[in-house]
Coordinates of C-alpha atoms in Angstrom, one line a residue:
M1 CA -41.1 13.1 114.0
I2 CA -42.6 15.5 112.0
T3 CA -40.6 18.3 111.4
I4 CA -41.7 22.4 111.3
K5 CA -41.0 22.5 108.1
R6 CA -42.7 19.5 106.7
H7 CA -45.3 20.4 109.2
E8 CA -46.4 23.6 107.1
K9 CA -46.1 22.0 104.0
F10 CA -48.5 19.8 105.1
Q11 CA -50.8 22.5 106.1
L12 CA -50.3 24.3 103.2
I13 CA -51.8 21.4 101.3
I14 CA -54.4 20.9 103.2
K15 CA -55.7 24.3 102.6
F16 CA -54.8 24.3 99.1
A17 CA -57.2 21.3 99.0
G18 CA -59.6 22.7 100.6
A19 CA -59.6 26.1 98.4
N20 CA -59.9 24.3 95.8
K21 CA -62.0 21.6 96.9
V22 CA -64.8 21.6 93.7
A23 CA -62.3 21.6 91.4
I24 CA -60.6 18.4 92.8
G25 CA -63.4 16.6 93.3
T26 CA -64.5 17.2 89.1
L27 CA -61.3 16.2 87.7
A28 CA -61.2 13.1 89.9
G29 CA -64.8 12.6 88.8
A30 CA -64.1 12.9 85.5
I31 CA -61.2 10.0 85.9
L32 CA -63.6 8.0 87.6
L33 CA -66.2 7.9 85.3
T34 CA -63.5 7.4 82.3
A35 CA -61.8 4.2 84.3
L36 CA -65.7 2.9 84.9
V37 CA -66.2 2.7 81.0
F38 CA -63.1 0.6 80.4
F39 CA -63.8 -1.6 83.4
A40 CA -67.9 -1.7 83.1
D41 CA -70.1 -2.4 80.7
F42 CA -71.6 0.8 79.6
A43 CA -72.5 0.2 75.8
E44 CA -75.8 1.8 76.3
I45 CA -74.7 5.0 77.9
E46 CA -71.0 4.8 77.2
T47 CA -71.1 8.3 74.6
L48 CA -73.0 9.9 78.2
V49 CA -70.4 9.0 80.2
Y50 CA -68.3 9.8 78.0
L51 CA -69.6 13.5 77.5
T52 CA -70.4 14.2 81.4
A53 CA -66.5 13.3 82.1
Y54 CA -65.1 15.4 79.7
L55 CA -67.5 18.6 80.8
L56 CA -66.3 18.1 84.4
A57 CA -63.1 18.0 82.8
S58 CA -62.8 20.8 81.0
Y59 CA -65.6 23.2 82.6
P60 CA -63.1 25.7 83.5
V61 CA -61.5 26.3 80.1
L62 CA -64.8 26.1 78.6
V63 CA -65.8 29.2 80.2
Q64 CA -62.5 30.8 80.2
A65 CA -63.0 29.9 76.8
G66 CA -66.4 31.6 75.8
K67 CA -65.3 34.8 78.3
N68 CA -61.9 35.2 76.6
I69 CA -63.9 35.5 72.6
F70 CA -66.3 38.3 74.3
R71 CA -63.4 40.1 75.4
G72 CA -62.0 40.0 72.0
K73 CA -59.1 38.0 73.2
I74 CA -59.8 34.8 71.2
F75 CA -56.6 32.9 70.3
D76 CA -55.1 31.9 73.4
E77 CA -54.2 28.4 75.3
N78 CA -58.1 28.0 76.5
F79 CA -59.3 28.4 72.7
L80 CA -56.7 26.2 71.3
M81 CA -57.3 23.1 73.9
T82 CA -61.2 23.5 73.5
I83 CA -61.6 23.3 70.0
A84 CA -58.4 20.5 69.9
T85 CA -60.6 18.5 72.2
L86 CA -63.8 19.5 70.8
G87 CA -62.8 18.1 67.4
A88 CA -61.7 14.8 69.1
I89 CA -65.0 14.7 70.2
L90 CA -66.8 15.4 66.7
I91 CA -64.5 12.0 65.2
G92 CA -65.1 10.1 68.1
E93 CA -62.5 9.8 70.2
Y94 CA -63.3 10.2 73.5
P95 CA -60.6 9.2 75.7
E96 CA -58.0 11.3 73.9
A97 CA -60.4 14.7 74.6
I98 CA -60.6 13.7 78.3
A99 CA -57.0 12.7 78.4
V100 CA -55.7 16.0 76.9
M101 CA -58.0 18.1 79.4
V102 CA -57.4 16.0 82.7
F103 CA -53.5 16.5 81.9
Y104 CA -53.9 20.2 81.3
R105 CA -55.8 20.6 84.8
I106 CA -53.0 18.8 86.3
G107 CA -50.5 21.2 85.2
E108 CA -53.0 24.2 86.1
F109 CA -53.1 22.7 89.8
F110 CA -49.2 22.3 90.1
E111 CA -49.1 26.1 88.8
D112 CA -51.6 27.2 91.4
Y113 CA -49.6 25.1 94.1
A114 CA -46.5 26.7 93.3
I115 CA -48.0 30.1 93.6
E116 CA -49.6 29.3 96.6
R117 CA -46.2 28.4 98.5
S118 CA -44.6 31.2 96.9
K119 CA -47.4 33.4 98.3
S120 CA -47.3 31.8 101.4
S121 CA -43.4 32.6 101.9
L122 CA -43.9 35.9 101.1
S123 CA -46.9 36.5 103.5
Q124 CA -44.4 35.2 106.0
L125 CA -42.9 38.6 105.4
L126 CA -46.2 39.9 107.2
Q127 CA -44.8 38.9 110.4
L128 CA -42.6 42.1 110.4
Q129 CA -45.2 44.3 110.7
P130 CA -46.2 45.2 114.7
E131 CA -50.0 43.9 115.3
R132 CA -50.5 47.0 117.9
A133 CA -49.6 50.3 119.2
W134 CA -49.5 52.1 122.3
L135 CA -51.4 55.4 121.3
K136 CA -51.1 58.7 124.2
R137 CA -54.7 60.0 124.5
D138 CA -55.3 62.7 126.6
S139 CA -52.9 61.5 130.1
N140 CA -53.5 57.3 129.0
W141 CA -51.8 54.7 127.1
I142 CA -54.4 53.2 124.5
E143 CA -54.2 49.8 122.3
V144 CA -54.1 50.4 119.1
V145 CA -54.3 49.7 115.7
P146 CA -51.0 50.9 113.7
A147 CA -52.9 51.5 110.7
E148 CA -55.2 54.3 113.4
V149 CA -52.1 55.9 114.2
R150 CA -51.3 59.5 112.4
K151 CA -48.6 61.8 111.7
G152 CA -47.5 63.5 115.3
S153 CA -48.9 61.2 117.1
R154 CA -47.5 60.3 120.3
L155 CA -46.2 56.5 121.4
L156 CA -45.2 54.2 124.2
I157 CA -42.5 51.8 122.4
K158 CA -42.3 49.1 125.4
P159 CA -39.3 46.5 125.3
G160 CA -40.0 43.3 123.3
E161 CA -42.0 45.1 120.7
K162 CA -41.5 46.4 117.6
I163 CA -41.8 50.0 116.2
P164 CA -45.3 50.0 114.5
L165 CA -44.5 53.9 112.5
D166 CA -41.1 55.6 111.5
G167 CA -41.1 58.2 114.5
I168 CA -38.3 60.6 116.5
V169 CA -37.6 59.5 120.2
V170 CA -39.0 62.3 121.9
A171 CA -38.4 60.7 126.0
G172 CA -36.3 57.8 126.6
N173 CA -33.5 56.0 126.0
S174 CA -32.8 52.3 124.6
F175 CA -31.0 49.4 121.7
L176 CA -32.9 48.8 118.7
N177 CA -32.5 45.2 116.5
T178 CA -32.8 46.8 112.9
A179 CA -31.6 43.2 111.6
A180 CA -35.4 42.7 109.8
L181 CA -34.7 46.1 107.6
T182 CA -30.9 46.4 107.4
G183 CA -29.6 43.1 107.9
E184 CA -26.9 44.7 110.5
A185 CA -27.0 42.5 113.4
K186 CA -25.2 45.1 116.0
L187 CA -27.5 46.8 118.3
Q188 CA -28.2 50.5 117.6
P189 CA -28.6 52.8 120.7
I190 CA -30.7 55.5 120.3
K191 CA -31.5 58.8 122.3
R192 CA -33.9 61.8 122.3
G193 CA -33.9 63.2 119.2
S194 CA -32.8 59.7 117.7
Q195 CA -34.8 58.8 113.9
V196 CA -36.1 55.8 114.4
L197 CA -38.0 53.3 111.5
S198 CA -41.1 51.2 111.6
G199 CA -40.0 47.2 112.3
S200 CA -37.1 48.1 114.7
L201 CA -37.5 45.9 117.7
N202 CA -36.7 47.4 121.1
Q203 CA -34.4 45.2 123.5
E204 CA -33.7 47.5 126.4
N205 CA -35.9 50.2 128.1
A206 CA -39.5 51.9 127.2
F207 CA -39.3 55.0 125.2
E208 CA -41.9 57.5 123.4
I209 CA -42.0 58.6 119.7
E210 CA -43.8 61.3 117.8
T211 CA -44.3 59.7 114.5
T212 CA -43.2 61.8 111.1
Q213 CA -44.9 59.6 108.9
D214 CA -48.7 58.1 108.7
Y215 CA -48.8 54.2 108.8
A216 CA -48.9 53.7 104.4
D217 CA -45.5 56.2 104.4
S218 CA -44.0 54.3 106.8
T219 CA -40.4 52.5 105.9
L220 CA -41.5 49.2 107.1
T221 CA -45.4 49.5 105.5
K222 CA -43.4 50.1 101.8
I223 CA -41.3 47.6 101.9
L224 CA -43.9 45.0 102.6
K225 CA -45.9 46.6 99.8
L226 CA -43.3 46.5 97.5
V227 CA -42.3 43.0 97.7
T228 CA -45.5 42.0 97.7
E229 CA -46.5 43.6 94.2
A230 CA -43.2 43.3 93.1
S231 CA -44.8 39.7 91.4
N232 CA -47.2 42.2 89.1
K233 CA -44.4 44.3 87.3
K234 CA -43.5 42.2 84.4
T235 CA -39.9 41.8 83.1
T236 CA -38.6 42.4 79.5
T237 CA -38.5 38.8 78.9
E238 CA -42.3 38.4 80.1
K239 CA -43.3 41.2 78.1
F240 CA -41.9 39.3 74.8
I241 CA -43.2 35.7 75.6
T242 CA -46.8 37.5 76.0
R243 CA -46.8 39.6 72.8
F244 CA -45.1 36.3 71.1
A245 CA -48.2 33.9 72.4
S246 CA -50.6 36.6 71.0
K247 CA -48.8 36.4 67.2
Y248 CA -47.9 32.8 67.4
T249 CA -51.5 31.4 68.7
P250 CA -53.0 32.5 65.5
L251 CA -50.7 31.1 63.3
V252 CA -50.7 27.6 65.4
V253 CA -54.8 27.9 64.1
L254 CA -53.8 28.5 60.7
G255 CA -51.0 26.0 60.8
A256 CA -54.0 23.2 61.8
I257 CA -56.4 24.4 59.1
I258 CA -54.0 24.0 56.8
I259 CA -52.8 20.8 57.7
A260 CA -56.9 19.7 57.9
L261 CA -57.3 20.9 54.5
V262 CA -54.6 21.2 51.7
P263 CA -54.2 17.2 51.7
L264 CA -57.6 17.1 50.4
L265 CA -57.1 19.5 47.8
F266 CA -54.3 17.7 46.3
G267 CA -56.9 13.9 46.5
A268 CA -56.3 12.8 50.0
A269 CA -58.6 10.0 50.4
D270 CA -58.6 10.0 54.2
S271 CA -60.3 13.2 55.4
Q272 CA -60.4 12.2 59.3
E273 CA -56.5 10.7 59.7
W274 CA -55.7 14.5 58.5
F275 CA -58.2 16.3 60.5
R276 CA -57.1 14.3 63.9
R277 CA -53.1 15.2 62.4
A278 CA -54.5 18.8 62.6
L279 CA -56.3 18.6 66.2
V280 CA -53.1 16.7 67.3
F281 CA -50.8 19.8 66.6
L282 CA -53.1 22.3 67.9
V283 CA -52.2 20.4 71.5
I284 CA -48.7 19.8 71.3
A285 CA -48.0 23.2 69.3
C286 CA -49.9 25.2 71.8
P287 CA -48.1 27.7 74.1
C288 CA -49.6 27.6 77.7
A289 CA -46.8 26.0 78.8
L290 CA -44.1 28.8 77.7
V291 CA -46.4 31.9 78.7
L292 CA -47.3 29.9 82.6
S293 CA -44.1 28.7 82.9
V294 CA -42.3 32.9 82.8
P295 CA -44.4 34.4 84.9
L296 CA -44.2 31.6 87.1
S297 CA -40.3 31.0 87.1
Y298 CA -40.0 34.4 87.9
F299 CA -43.3 34.0 91.1
S300 CA -41.2 31.0 92.4
A301 CA -38.0 32.7 92.9
L302 CA -39.4 35.6 94.6
G303 CA -41.1 33.5 97.0
A304 CA -37.9 31.3 97.5
A305 CA -36.1 34.5 98.1
A306 CA -39.0 36.0 100.9
K307 CA -38.8 32.6 102.5
Q308 CA -34.8 32.8 103.3
Q309 CA -35.6 37.0 104.2
I310 CA -33.9 37.9 101.0
L311 CA -36.1 41.0 99.8
V312 CA -36.2 41.6 95.9
R313 CA -37.6 44.6 94.4
G314 CA -39.4 42.8 91.6
S315 CA -38.7 40.5 88.6
D316 CA -36.5 43.0 86.8
S317 CA -34.8 43.0 89.7
L318 CA -34.0 39.3 89.5
D319 CA -32.8 39.4 85.6
K320 CA -30.0 42.0 86.5
L321 CA -28.9 39.9 89.5
S322 CA -28.4 36.7 86.7
R323 CA -25.9 39.7 85.1
I324 CA -24.3 40.7 87.6
Q325 CA -20.3 39.2 87.7
T326 CA -18.9 40.7 91.3
V327 CA -20.8 41.1 94.6
A328 CA -19.5 42.9 97.7
F329 CA -21.0 42.4 101.1
D330 CA -20.7 43.9 105.0
K331 CA -19.4 41.2 107.0
T332 CA -21.1 41.5 110.1
G333 CA -25.3 40.1 109.8
T334 CA -24.5 38.9 106.1
L335 CA -21.3 37.1 106.1
T336 CA -21.6 36.1 109.5
Q337 CA -24.9 36.2 112.3
G338 CA -23.2 38.3 115.0
K339 CA -23.3 35.9 117.6
F340 CA -20.2 35.9 119.6
Q341 CA -18.2 33.5 121.5
I342 CA -16.2 33.6 124.6
V343 CA -13.0 31.6 123.1
K344 CA -9.8 33.5 126.0
I345 CA -10.1 35.2 129.2
E346 CA -6.6 37.0 130.0
T347 CA -6.5 36.7 133.7
T348 CA -4.4 38.5 136.7
A349 CA -3.0 36.5 139.5
E350 CA -5.7 37.9 141.5
F351 CA -8.4 36.3 140.1
A352 CA -9.3 33.1 138.0
S353 CA -10.7 32.7 134.7
E354 CA -13.4 30.8 135.8
Q355 CA -14.1 33.8 138.4
I356 CA -14.1 36.6 136.1
L357 CA -16.5 34.6 133.9
R358 CA -19.0 34.3 136.8
F359 CA -18.7 37.7 137.8
A360 CA -19.3 38.7 133.9
A361 CA -21.9 36.8 134.0
T362 CA -23.4 37.7 136.9
L363 CA -23.3 41.2 135.7
E364 CA -24.9 40.6 132.0
R365 CA -27.4 38.3 133.1
Q366 CA -30.5 41.1 132.2
S367 CA -28.7 42.3 129.2
N368 CA -29.9 41.5 125.8
H369 CA -26.4 42.8 123.9
P370 CA -25.0 40.5 121.8
L371 CA -21.4 40.5 123.9
A372 CA -23.2 40.0 127.1
R373 CA -25.2 37.1 125.7
S374 CA -22.0 35.5 124.9
I375 CA -20.5 36.0 127.9
T376 CA -24.0 34.6 129.7
L377 CA -23.8 31.3 127.2
A378 CA -20.7 30.9 128.2
S379 CA -21.4 31.1 132.0
Q380 CA -24.0 28.6 131.1
A381 CA -21.5 26.2 129.2
A382 CA -19.7 26.1 132.3
K383 CA -22.4 25.6 134.3
Q384 CA -22.0 28.4 136.9
E385 CA -23.9 29.5 139.4
L386 CA -24.6 32.9 139.3
L387 CA -24.1 35.3 142.1
Q388 CA -27.3 36.3 143.7
R389 CA -26.6 39.9 145.3
L390 CA -24.3 41.4 143.7
I391 CA -25.4 44.7 142.8
C392 CA -25.3 46.5 139.4
V393 CA -25.4 49.9 138.5
K394 CA -24.7 51.5 134.8
L395 CA -22.6 54.2 134.0
P396 CA -22.8 57.1 131.4
V397 CA -20.0 55.5 130.0
R398 CA -21.7 52.7 129.4
V399 CA -19.9 50.6 131.9
L400 CA -21.3 47.8 134.5
V401 CA -20.0 47.8 137.8
G402 CA -20.7 44.9 140.2
Q403 CA -20.2 45.4 144.0

């Protein structure tokens, strides 16, 4: 049986492959053409087949290198890969040129897939966002998109729905689940005059609010924007790597020129061999792995945190977390799940514990409170049949009475 997690991963792979079908197709074509040269007789058109395979494998790198040159950003990994592989072609080492580009492109695919997985985890946070709001217009409640609601509007929050915008309760009372925002599992009571935050889940009764913020300025919108933009903020480490690569790459090119030319000045006979060594030096000294791996590691970390419902303010916050020595937690909803269990029932001589549990479960059967759920679950585990004619009355002191 395929688990839900594996199914989601499979769906992500299919989506990624579909979005990159042209790139994957050209790369597969390059590999196939190169393999055919080894297993079939293409003596007359061997060079043409190799060049076709090279272009299929390298065209994104060549195009990007050309664009960067026109923008004045000459010395980057695309430039190094281009001159190294073109040099290999000039000395007739077609398979090596193709192999370098193929492996580089495969590495890019893995990088893009890792980023896509992180984006997928981040995008799951958007499910916190309500898709609709009930707006009062004249004397009617109409369904609208939350982004259309303005400050000062009147909204109806129905049981089981999330609050779309920050506001103040103007009518009604209820209990809110704010775990998605605060991690607190305990339900928060609200009444007229209470401040409520967008993203909170209404667990009990319908109530009305007057919005105090526009949609773009509401708490949940700001949180989601903060998380989704976190990967764009470079840390000190990333900035250093960028500066390092801008200085390092020209030195690599200079080193390759020295390797190719200096031996000839001292009478080296095999110029082609030194040219080959210069090209090898260019490829192995290319800083692309370093430049790509640092931001990718941060992005993957943000995605992994989002997958566990952990909101990290940005990459710089991850650096600060690595230096933390002591952590203080609150208990409920952090170290515990806020899910209660009945472990003991104190009884009197008049009632047995099974009767008390049955009465309590009957009274609490329609409540979503964590303590009420623990009572009903205990009754279900005992396979009790609840009373059908018990009338429940809620008193102002939050005591439930049945008769």
